[in-house]
Amino acid sequence: MNKQETPTFPSRLPKVGTTVFTVMSALANEHHAINLGQGFPDFPCDRQLITHVNEAMLADHNQYPPMIGVADLRNGIAEKIQNLYGHHYDAESEITITAGGTQGIMTAVLSCVSPGDEVIIIEPAYDSYRPSIELAGGKTIAVSLEVIRDETGRVTSYQIPWDALAKAIHSKTRLIIINTPHNPTGMVWGTADLDKLANLVRNTSALILSDEVYEHMVYDGAQHHSVASHPELAARSFLISSFGKTYHVTGWKVGYVAAPPLLTKEFRKVHQFNVFTVNTPMQYGLAAYLADAKHYLNLPAFYQAKRDFFRAGLSKTDFKLLPTPGTYFQCVDYTALNIPEAKLNEADFCKWLTSKIGVAAIPVSAFYDQATESGVIRFCFAKQEQTLTNALQRLQNL
Ligand code: GLN
């Protein structure tokens, strides 16, 4: 019998497997573990937001929206950015609605990176950056956050590697990808950092992609410092954000990209053949909900309470807590735990924690291309207090 064969071909992404978030969520489900791995809330979104979407559907907003996104939503975003960061983006020529932050990132990279161009990322880095660069034919130049350790060698914090960054930038640098608040470390950029970056890229042709999907999760009274708040950077930046994180609807996959007209023009050329448009009723619903600023202004207090609750519980364990000035992630050093598993590498420790202790976490090593072990794992605290309590009970028994 003639066996039907699928022709083989060279993979476009030979090193890529399934993302660590999907893998760890599957492992958590398999072992009925409490999933503090993949970043998503386990509580419902506001019913009012659902009502707005229902109303949009019932009002027959169910056909293709404009390619660039529903005008009300783009106008609302422009107003929000103006109010928070003092920069005016024109909703017609500078704001595009995307199917989530990840699509915005991929599309931005594809729209400006040509084969041979260099793109700088700062590791640990969100896992979609590298594949986006590779698909564009670009070359990834990774610099690592400086890992600050205490006298016992334990990680206490991270710092932006300014010297390495300065050395990495040259005439082939097309794009620099930054992320603040930062996944997975929770670190946030200050105004002095934005100034330093502006100094480095002045008189170069490097563009910036700023992933700010956790913009509304900055704690202890601090402010988020967006590239939009820095006119010199804004002039060369794609600013990426997402509604999934802010409104507890990660499954809706709606985000946006704000960028000057030249960048937006190229972005939309790719966007229209990538997703063409983003689902209509969600955009109307989000536009209505966005009109009330308290829905995002309340977020820091909401998540700070969860962060503080989770940290207070973890402080009763031998995990060493890293600072969490932003995001909904808490990183911990596990190497001081008085158990044999404390010697495992991060990936194996997370598998053990998930399958044997019943709490899923993400190894920070997954955010590096080359194996980099620092004994640090990431928990997501975007969970109901009861979920955090249950997880803490298990972790406190270690
Ligand atoms: N951004 C989320 C995280 O870091 C996961 C998104 C995804 O699963 N791709 O956990």
GROMACS .gro file of C-alpha atoms and ligand atoms in nm:
model
  408
    1MET     CA    1   0.000   0.000   0.000
    2ASN     CA    2   0.118   0.345  -0.081
    3LYS     CA    3   0.193   0.533   0.242
    4GLN     CA    4   0.092   0.899   0.223
    5GLU     CA    5   0.381   1.110   0.342
    6THR     CA    6   0.392   1.468   0.451
    7PRO     CA    7   0.691   1.641   0.295
    8THR     CA    8   0.946   1.763   0.547
    9PHE     CA    9   1.080   2.116   0.546
   10PRO     CA   10   1.320   2.322   0.758
   11SER     CA   11   1.141   2.457   1.066
   12ARG     CA   12   1.120   2.836   1.084
   13LEU     CA   13   1.160   2.806   1.461
   14PRO     CA   14   1.365   2.491   1.517
   15LYS     CA   15   1.441   2.563   1.882
   16VAL     CA   16   1.089   2.651   1.985
   17GLY     CA   17   0.867   2.409   2.174
   18THR     CA   18   0.542   2.474   2.360
   19THR     CA   19   0.563   2.782   2.585
   20VAL     CA   20   0.652   2.725   2.948
   21PHE     CA   21   0.318   2.884   3.049
   22THR     CA   22   0.116   2.626   2.857
   23VAL     CA   23   0.338   2.341   2.976
   24MET     CA   24   0.313   2.442   3.342
   25SER     CA   25  -0.064   2.500   3.324
   26ALA     CA   26  -0.107   2.153   3.173
   27LEU     CA   27   0.109   2.003   3.451
   28ALA     CA   28  -0.092   2.194   3.712
   29ASN     CA   29  -0.417   2.057   3.569
   30GLU     CA   30  -0.280   1.704   3.551
   31HIS     CA   31  -0.185   1.713   3.920
   32HIS     CA   32  -0.480   1.928   4.037
   33ALA     CA   33  -0.225   2.177   4.163
   34ILE     CA   34  -0.301   2.537   4.255
   35ASN     CA   35  -0.189   2.722   3.947
   36LEU     CA   36   0.032   3.017   4.043
   37GLY     CA   37   0.231   2.961   3.723
   38GLN     CA   38   0.083   3.114   3.408
   39GLY     CA   39  -0.019   3.475   3.466
   40PHE     CA   40  -0.398   3.506   3.469
   41PRO     CA   41  -0.659   3.595   3.731
   42ASP     CA   42  -0.875   3.317   3.881
   43PHE     CA   43  -1.152   3.564   3.967
   44PRO     CA   44  -1.422   3.698   3.737
   45CYS     CA   45  -1.414   4.028   3.553
   46ASP     CA   46  -1.662   4.303   3.635
   47ARG     CA   47  -2.018   4.210   3.525
   48GLN     CA   48  -2.054   4.563   3.392
   49LEU     CA   49  -1.785   4.495   3.133
   50ILE     CA   50  -1.970   4.182   3.020
   51THR     CA   51  -2.293   4.381   3.002
   52HIS     CA   52  -2.123   4.638   2.779
   53VAL     CA   53  -2.010   4.362   2.543
   54ASN     CA   54  -2.355   4.201   2.544
   55GLU     CA   55  -2.510   4.535   2.462
   56ALA     CA   56  -2.268   4.581   2.174
   57MET     CA   57  -2.361   4.240   2.034
   58LEU     CA   58  -2.733   4.308   2.073
   59ALA     CA   59  -2.684   4.645   1.905
   60ASP     CA   60  -2.553   4.444   1.606
   61HIS     CA   61  -2.192   4.547   1.632
   62ASN     CA   62  -2.097   4.208   1.493
   63GLN     CA   63  -1.940   4.272   1.152
   64TYR     CA   64  -1.584   4.372   1.072
   65PRO     CA   65  -1.478   4.684   1.257
   66PRO     CA   66  -1.236   4.931   1.093
   67MET     CA   67  -0.899   4.764   1.031
   68ILE     CA   68  -0.727   4.996   1.278
   69GLY     CA   69  -0.989   4.939   1.550
   70VAL     CA   70  -1.318   5.090   1.671
   71ALA     CA   71  -1.289   5.471   1.688
   72ASP     CA   72  -1.442   5.500   2.037
   73LEU     CA   73  -1.183   5.265   2.176
   74ARG     CA   74  -0.890   5.436   2.004
   75ASN     CA   75  -1.017   5.775   2.126
   76GLY     CA   76  -1.050   5.640   2.480
   77ILE     CA   77  -0.695   5.507   2.471
   78ALA     CA   78  -0.560   5.839   2.338
   79GLU     CA   79  -0.737   6.019   2.623
   80LYS     CA   80  -0.606   5.779   2.885
   81ILE     CA   81  -0.246   5.810   2.765
   82GLN     CA   82  -0.278   6.188   2.751
   83ASN     CA   83  -0.411   6.201   3.108
   84LEU     CA   84  -0.162   5.956   3.258
   85TYR     CA   85   0.155   6.017   3.057
   86GLY     CA   86   0.100   6.361   2.904
   87HIS     CA   87   0.156   6.256   2.545
   88HIS     CA   88  -0.098   6.313   2.269
   89TYR     CA   89  -0.131   6.025   2.026
   90ASP     CA   90  -0.360   6.090   1.732
   91ALA     CA   91  -0.626   5.816   1.744
   92GLU     CA   92  -0.646   5.802   1.362
   93SER     CA   93  -0.280   5.782   1.271
   94GLU     CA   94  -0.107   5.658   1.585
   95ILE     CA   95  -0.321   5.399   1.767
   96THR     CA   96  -0.408   5.049   1.644
   97ILE     CA   97  -0.613   4.784   1.826
   98THR     CA   98  -0.449   4.440   1.832
   99ALA     CA   99  -0.547   4.086   1.929
  100GLY     CA  100  -0.358   4.117   2.258
  101GLY     CA  101  -0.010   4.233   2.349
  102THR     CA  102   0.169   3.934   2.195
  103GLN     CA  103   0.024   4.000   1.851
  104GLY     CA  104   0.117   4.367   1.885
  105ILE     CA  105   0.474   4.269   1.965
  106MET     CA  106   0.506   4.020   1.678
  107THR     CA  107   0.350   4.261   1.430
  108ALA     CA  108   0.568   4.553   1.542
  109VAL     CA  109   0.881   4.341   1.504
  110LEU     CA  110   0.777   4.211   1.161
  111SER     CA  111   0.700   4.564   1.047
  112CYS     CA  112   1.044   4.712   1.114
  113VAL     CA  113   1.302   4.433   1.136
  114SER     CA  114   1.464   4.317   0.810
  115PRO     CA  115   1.690   4.014   0.768
  116GLY     CA  116   2.026   4.085   0.928
  117ASP     CA  117   1.900   4.365   1.153
  118GLU     CA  118   1.991   4.337   1.518
  119VAL     CA  119   1.731   4.351   1.793
  120ILE     CA  120   1.836   4.390   2.155
  121ILE     CA  121   1.640   4.220   2.430
  122ILE     CA  122   1.707   4.225   2.802
  123GLU     CA  123   1.696   3.883   2.965
  124PRO     CA  124   1.513   3.743   3.154
  125ALA     CA  125   1.275   3.831   2.870
  126TYR     CA  126   0.917   3.736   2.786
  127ASP     CA  127   0.932   3.431   2.564
  128SER     CA  128   0.761   3.576   2.255
  129TYR     CA  129   1.032   3.833   2.177
  130ARG     CA  130   1.293   3.597   2.037
  131PRO     CA  131   1.064   3.399   1.801
  132SER     CA  132   0.919   3.726   1.669
  133ILE     CA  133   1.270   3.847   1.586
  134GLU     CA  134   1.367   3.515   1.428
  135LEU     CA  135   1.058   3.507   1.205
  136ALA     CA  136   1.154   3.854   1.081
  137GLY     CA  137   1.503   3.723   0.999
  138GLY     CA  138   1.657   3.951   1.260
  139LYS     CA  139   1.941   3.868   1.493
  140THR     CA  140   1.868   3.866   1.865
  141ILE     CA  141   2.127   4.035   2.082
  142ALA     CA  142   2.052   3.945   2.443
  143VAL     CA  143   2.195   4.140   2.734
  144SER     CA  144   2.117   4.022   3.086
  145LEU     CA  145   1.977   4.215   3.378
  146GLU     CA  146   2.246   4.246   3.642
  147VAL     CA  147   2.164   4.004   3.919
  148ILE     CA  148   2.232   4.156   4.260
  149ARG     CA  149   2.314   3.902   4.532
  150ASP     CA  150   2.360   3.922   4.908
  151GLU     CA  151   2.672   3.804   5.090
  152THR     CA  152   2.540   3.446   5.089
  153GLY     CA  153   2.501   3.450   4.710
  154ARG     CA  154   2.123   3.476   4.714
  155VAL     CA  155   1.950   3.692   4.454
  156THR     CA  156   1.810   4.011   4.607
  157SER     CA  157   1.723   4.225   4.304
  158TYR     CA  158   1.796   4.306   3.940
  159GLN     CA  159   1.939   4.612   3.769
  160ILE     CA  160   1.937   4.737   3.413
  161PRO     CA  161   2.275   4.648   3.256
  162TRP     CA  162   2.359   4.993   3.123
  163ASP     CA  163   2.718   4.918   3.023
  164ALA     CA  164   2.624   4.601   2.836
  165LEU     CA  165   2.335   4.783   2.672
  166ALA     CA  166   2.559   5.069   2.561
  167LYS     CA  167   2.808   4.824   2.411
  168ALA     CA  168   2.536   4.631   2.229
  169ILE     CA  169   2.396   4.933   2.043
  170HIS     CA  170   2.553   5.012   1.706
  171SER     CA  171   2.463   5.088   1.346
  172LYS     CA  172   2.291   4.751   1.285
  173THR     CA  173   2.060   4.791   1.585
  174ARG     CA  174   1.712   4.827   1.444
  175LEU     CA  175   1.512   4.777   1.763
  176ILE     CA  176   1.551   4.757   2.141
  177ILE     CA  177   1.276   4.575   2.331
  178ILE     CA  178   1.215   4.689   2.686
  179ASN     CA  179   0.948   4.579   2.933
  180THR     CA  180   0.828   4.778   3.232
  181PRO     CA  181   0.684   4.672   3.476
  182HIS     CA  182   0.896   4.369   3.401
  183ASN     CA  183   0.781   4.010   3.362
  184PRO     CA  184   0.910   3.802   3.543
  185THR     CA  185   1.112   4.012   3.793
  186GLY     CA  186   0.854   4.282   3.872
  187MET     CA  187   1.114   4.557   3.839
  188VAL     CA  188   1.002   4.896   3.705
  189TRP     CA  189   1.182   5.163   3.510
  190GLY     CA  190   1.216   5.512   3.660
  191THR     CA  191   1.244   5.846   3.481
  192ALA     CA  192   1.624   5.835   3.516
  193ASP     CA  193   1.622   5.500   3.333
  194LEU     CA  194   1.421   5.643   3.046
  195ASP     CA  195   1.668   5.935   3.030
  196LYS     CA  196   1.960   5.694   3.017
  197LEU     CA  197   1.798   5.496   2.736
  198ALA     CA  198   1.731   5.819   2.546
  199ASN     CA  199   2.100   5.912   2.582
  200LEU     CA  200   2.204   5.575   2.443
  201VAL     CA  201   1.982   5.585   2.134
  202ARG     CA  202   2.025   5.956   2.051
  203ASN     CA  203   2.195   5.989   1.711
  204THR     CA  204   2.130   5.623   1.629
  205SER     CA  205   1.853   5.480   1.413
  206ALA     CA  206   1.744   5.231   1.680
  207LEU     CA  207   1.370   5.207   1.743
  208ILE     CA  208   1.219   5.106   2.078
  209LEU     CA  209   0.945   4.856   2.150
  210SER     CA  210   0.816   4.911   2.502
  211ASP     CA  211   0.604   4.630   2.642
  212GLU     CA  212   0.393   4.796   2.911
  213VAL     CA  213   0.112   4.546   2.954
  214TYR     CA  214   0.146   4.566   3.335
  215GLU     CA  215   0.133   4.949   3.333
  216HIS     CA  216  -0.148   4.963   3.592
  217MET     CA  217   0.027   4.737   3.840
  218VAL     CA  218   0.283   4.958   4.012
  219TYR     CA  219   0.281   4.970   4.392
  220ASP     CA  220   0.371   5.164   4.706
  221GLY     CA  221   0.252   5.493   4.559
  222ALA     CA  222   0.502   5.481   4.271
  223GLN     CA  223   0.407   5.581   3.918
  224HIS     CA  224   0.447   5.387   3.596
  225HIS     CA  225   0.692   5.563   3.365
  226SER     CA  226   0.586   5.500   3.008
  227VAL     CA  227   0.795   5.574   2.700
  228ALA     CA  228   0.493   5.792   2.615
  229SER     CA  229   0.592   6.022   2.902
  230HIS     CA  230   0.932   6.082   2.741
  231PRO     CA  231   0.889   6.283   2.418
  232GLU     CA  232   1.227   6.188   2.276
  233LEU     CA  233   1.163   5.815   2.328
  234ALA     CA  234   0.798   5.838   2.221
  235ALA     CA  235   0.915   5.966   1.881
  236ARG     CA  236   1.088   5.632   1.812
  237SER     CA  237   0.876   5.386   2.012
  238PHE     CA  238   0.605   5.129   1.969
  239LEU     CA  239   0.414   5.134   2.298
  240ILE     CA  240   0.235   4.803   2.360
  241SER     CA  241  -0.039   4.750   2.614
  242SER     CA  242  -0.326   4.512   2.678
  243PHE     CA  243  -0.674   4.510   2.831
  244GLY     CA  244  -0.649   4.147   2.939
  245LYS     CA  245  -0.423   4.227   3.232
  246THR     CA  246  -0.596   4.548   3.336
  247TYR     CA  247  -0.958   4.429   3.326
  248HIS     CA  248  -0.909   4.063   3.424
  249VAL     CA  249  -0.999   3.931   3.078
  250THR     CA  250  -0.679   3.765   2.951
  251GLY     CA  251  -0.889   3.535   2.731
  252TRP     CA  252  -1.037   3.820   2.530
  253LYS     CA  253  -0.706   3.900   2.366
  254VAL     CA  254  -0.748   4.271   2.301
  255GLY     CA  255  -0.457   4.513   2.324
  256TYR     CA  256  -0.319   4.812   2.140
  257VAL     CA  257  -0.010   4.968   1.993
  258ALA     CA  258   0.055   5.342   2.008
  259ALA     CA  259   0.335   5.472   1.788
  260PRO     CA  260   0.421   5.778   1.579
  261PRO     CA  261   0.265   5.792   1.229
  262LEU     CA  262   0.568   5.656   1.045
  263LEU     CA  263   0.584   5.348   1.267
  264THR     CA  264   0.206   5.304   1.275
  265LYS     CA  265   0.188   5.316   0.894
  266GLU     CA  266   0.431   5.024   0.863
  267PHE     CA  267   0.272   4.843   1.158
  268ARG     CA  268  -0.070   4.851   0.991
  269LYS     CA  269   0.066   4.712   0.664
  270VAL     CA  270   0.153   4.393   0.851
  271HIS     CA  271  -0.143   4.402   1.091
  272GLN     CA  272  -0.402   4.404   0.811
  273PHE     CA  273  -0.267   4.078   0.669
  274ASN     CA  274  -0.196   3.926   1.004
  275VAL     CA  275  -0.528   3.955   1.189
  276PHE     CA  276  -0.698   4.217   0.966
  277THR     CA  277  -0.930   4.325   1.247
  278VAL     CA  278  -0.994   4.249   1.615
  279ASN     CA  279  -1.333   4.128   1.732
  280THR     CA  280  -1.591   4.405   1.725
  281PRO     CA  281  -1.821   4.365   2.029
  282MET     CA  282  -1.525   4.335   2.268
  283GLN     CA  283  -1.390   4.663   2.135
  284TYR     CA  284  -1.721   4.844   2.190
  285GLY     CA  285  -1.755   4.692   2.536
  286LEU     CA  286  -1.401   4.791   2.633
  287ALA     CA  287  -1.454   5.144   2.497
  288ALA     CA  288  -1.759   5.193   2.721
  289TYR     CA  289  -1.576   5.050   3.023
  290LEU     CA  290  -1.258   5.251   2.961
  291ALA     CA  291  -1.460   5.574   2.983
  292ASP     CA  292  -1.460   5.531   3.362
  293ALA     CA  293  -1.100   5.593   3.473
  294LYS     CA  294  -1.151   5.435   3.814
  295HIS     CA  295  -1.153   5.092   3.647
  296TYR     CA  296  -0.779   5.123   3.593
  297LEU     CA  297  -0.694   5.378   3.862
  298ASN     CA  298  -0.816   5.130   4.128
  299LEU     CA  299  -0.588   4.855   4.006
  300PRO     CA  300  -0.270   4.934   4.203
  301ALA     CA  301  -0.456   4.923   4.537
  302PHE     CA  302  -0.643   4.609   4.434
  303TYR     CA  303  -0.327   4.418   4.342
  304GLN     CA  304  -0.110   4.568   4.615
  305ALA     CA  305  -0.345   4.412   4.872
  306LYS     CA  306  -0.296   4.073   4.705
  307ARG     CA  307   0.079   4.121   4.681
  308ASP     CA  308   0.105   4.216   5.049
  309PHE     CA  309  -0.116   3.927   5.158
  310PHE     CA  310   0.089   3.678   4.958
  311ARG     CA  311   0.422   3.821   5.072
  312ALA     CA  312   0.314   3.814   5.437
  313GLY     CA  313   0.232   3.444   5.399
  314LEU     CA  314   0.556   3.367   5.217
  315SER     CA  315   0.759   3.546   5.482
  316LYS     CA  316   0.667   3.255   5.714
  317THR     CA  317   0.856   3.018   5.483
  318ASP     CA  318   1.224   2.979   5.396
  319PHE     CA  319   1.164   3.122   5.050
  320LYS     CA  320   1.354   3.450   5.012
  321LEU     CA  321   1.131   3.719   4.869
  322LEU     CA  322   1.254   3.943   4.591
  323PRO     CA  323   1.106   4.294   4.573
  324THR     CA  324   0.787   4.334   4.370
  325PRO     CA  325   0.747   4.701   4.279
  326GLY     CA  326   0.523   4.608   3.985
  327THR     CA  327   0.335   4.333   3.789
  328TYR     CA  328   0.130   4.054   3.946
  329PHE     CA  329   0.431   3.827   3.986
  330GLN     CA  330   0.625   3.747   4.301
  331CYS     CA  331   0.974   3.604   4.252
  332VAL     CA  332   1.134   3.398   4.527
  333ASP     CA  333   1.473   3.237   4.581
  334TYR     CA  334   1.416   2.874   4.691
  335THR     CA  335   1.778   2.774   4.750
  336ALA     CA  336   1.758   2.829   5.128
  337LEU     CA  337   1.477   2.577   5.177
  338ASN     CA  338   1.594   2.303   5.408
  339ILE     CA  339   1.496   2.016   5.176
  340PRO     CA  340   1.695   1.814   4.919
  341GLU     CA  341   1.485   1.957   4.633
  342ALA     CA  342   1.634   2.301   4.703
  343LYS     CA  343   1.931   2.176   4.500
  344LEU     CA  344   1.723   2.109   4.188
  345ASN     CA  345   1.746   2.340   3.890
  346GLU     CA  346   1.460   2.586   3.850
  347ALA     CA  347   1.264   2.386   3.590
  348ASP     CA  348   1.286   2.062   3.791
  349PHE     CA  349   1.205   2.244   4.114
  350CYS     CA  350   0.890   2.387   3.954
  351LYS     CA  351   0.787   2.045   3.823
  352TRP     CA  352   0.841   1.896   4.168
  353LEU     CA  353   0.655   2.181   4.338
  354THR     CA  354   0.364   2.136   4.100
  355SER     CA  355   0.340   1.757   4.105
  356LYS     CA  356   0.434   1.681   4.466
  357ILE     CA  357   0.342   1.992   4.665
  358GLY     CA  358   0.049   2.101   4.449
  359VAL     CA  359   0.153   2.458   4.370
  360ALA     CA  360   0.258   2.552   4.016
  361ALA     CA  361   0.523   2.817   3.952
  362ILE     CA  362   0.735   2.928   3.655
  363PRO     CA  363   1.115   2.888   3.647
  364VAL     CA  364   1.283   3.221   3.575
  365SER     CA  365   1.540   3.027   3.368
  366ALA     CA  366   1.264   2.986   3.105
  367PHE     CA  367   1.304   3.358   3.031
  368TYR     CA  368   1.666   3.308   2.921
  369ASP     CA  369   1.783   3.151   2.596
  370GLN     CA  370   2.100   2.998   2.739
  371ALA     CA  371   2.059   2.799   3.060
  372THR     CA  372   2.089   3.055   3.339
  373GLU     CA  373   2.020   2.925   3.688
  374SER     CA  374   1.974   3.171   3.969
  375GLY     CA  375   1.755   2.964   4.200
  376VAL     CA  376   1.457   3.193   4.143
  377ILE     CA  377   1.099   3.101   4.051
  378ARG     CA  378   0.792   3.314   3.977
  379PHE     CA  379   0.450   3.293   4.139
  380CYS     CA  380   0.145   3.479   4.005
  381PHE     CA  381  -0.063   3.640   4.281
  382ALA     CA  382  -0.357   3.748   4.060
  383LYS     CA  383  -0.573   3.504   4.258
  384GLN     CA  384  -0.860   3.506   4.504
  385GLU     CA  385  -0.749   3.532   4.864
  386GLN     CA  386  -0.872   3.177   4.924
  387THR     CA  387  -0.652   3.044   4.642
  388LEU     CA  388  -0.351   3.226   4.785
  389THR     CA  389  -0.433   3.098   5.134
  390ASN     CA  390  -0.452   2.738   5.009
  391ALA     CA  391  -0.125   2.775   4.820
  392LEU     CA  392   0.045   2.935   5.121
  393GLN     CA  393  -0.062   2.647   5.345
  394ARG     CA  394   0.112   2.405   5.113
  395LEU     CA  395   0.421   2.623   5.080
  396GLN     CA  396   0.442   2.679   5.456
  397ASN     CA  397   0.470   2.303   5.507
  398LEU     CA  398   0.793   2.284   5.308
  399GLN     N1  399   0.200   3.666   3.007
  399GLN     C1  400   0.162   3.549   3.078
  399GLN     C2  401   0.272   3.507   3.175
  399GLN     O1  402   0.381   3.555   3.173
  399GLN     C3  403   0.136   3.429   2.995
  399GLN     C4  404   0.089   3.447   2.856
  399GLN     C5  405   0.094   3.314   2.784
  399GLN     O2  406   0.057   3.213   2.840
  399GLN     N2  407   0.146   3.315   2.667
  399GLN     O3  408   0.246   3.422   3.254
   0.00000   0.00000   0.00000
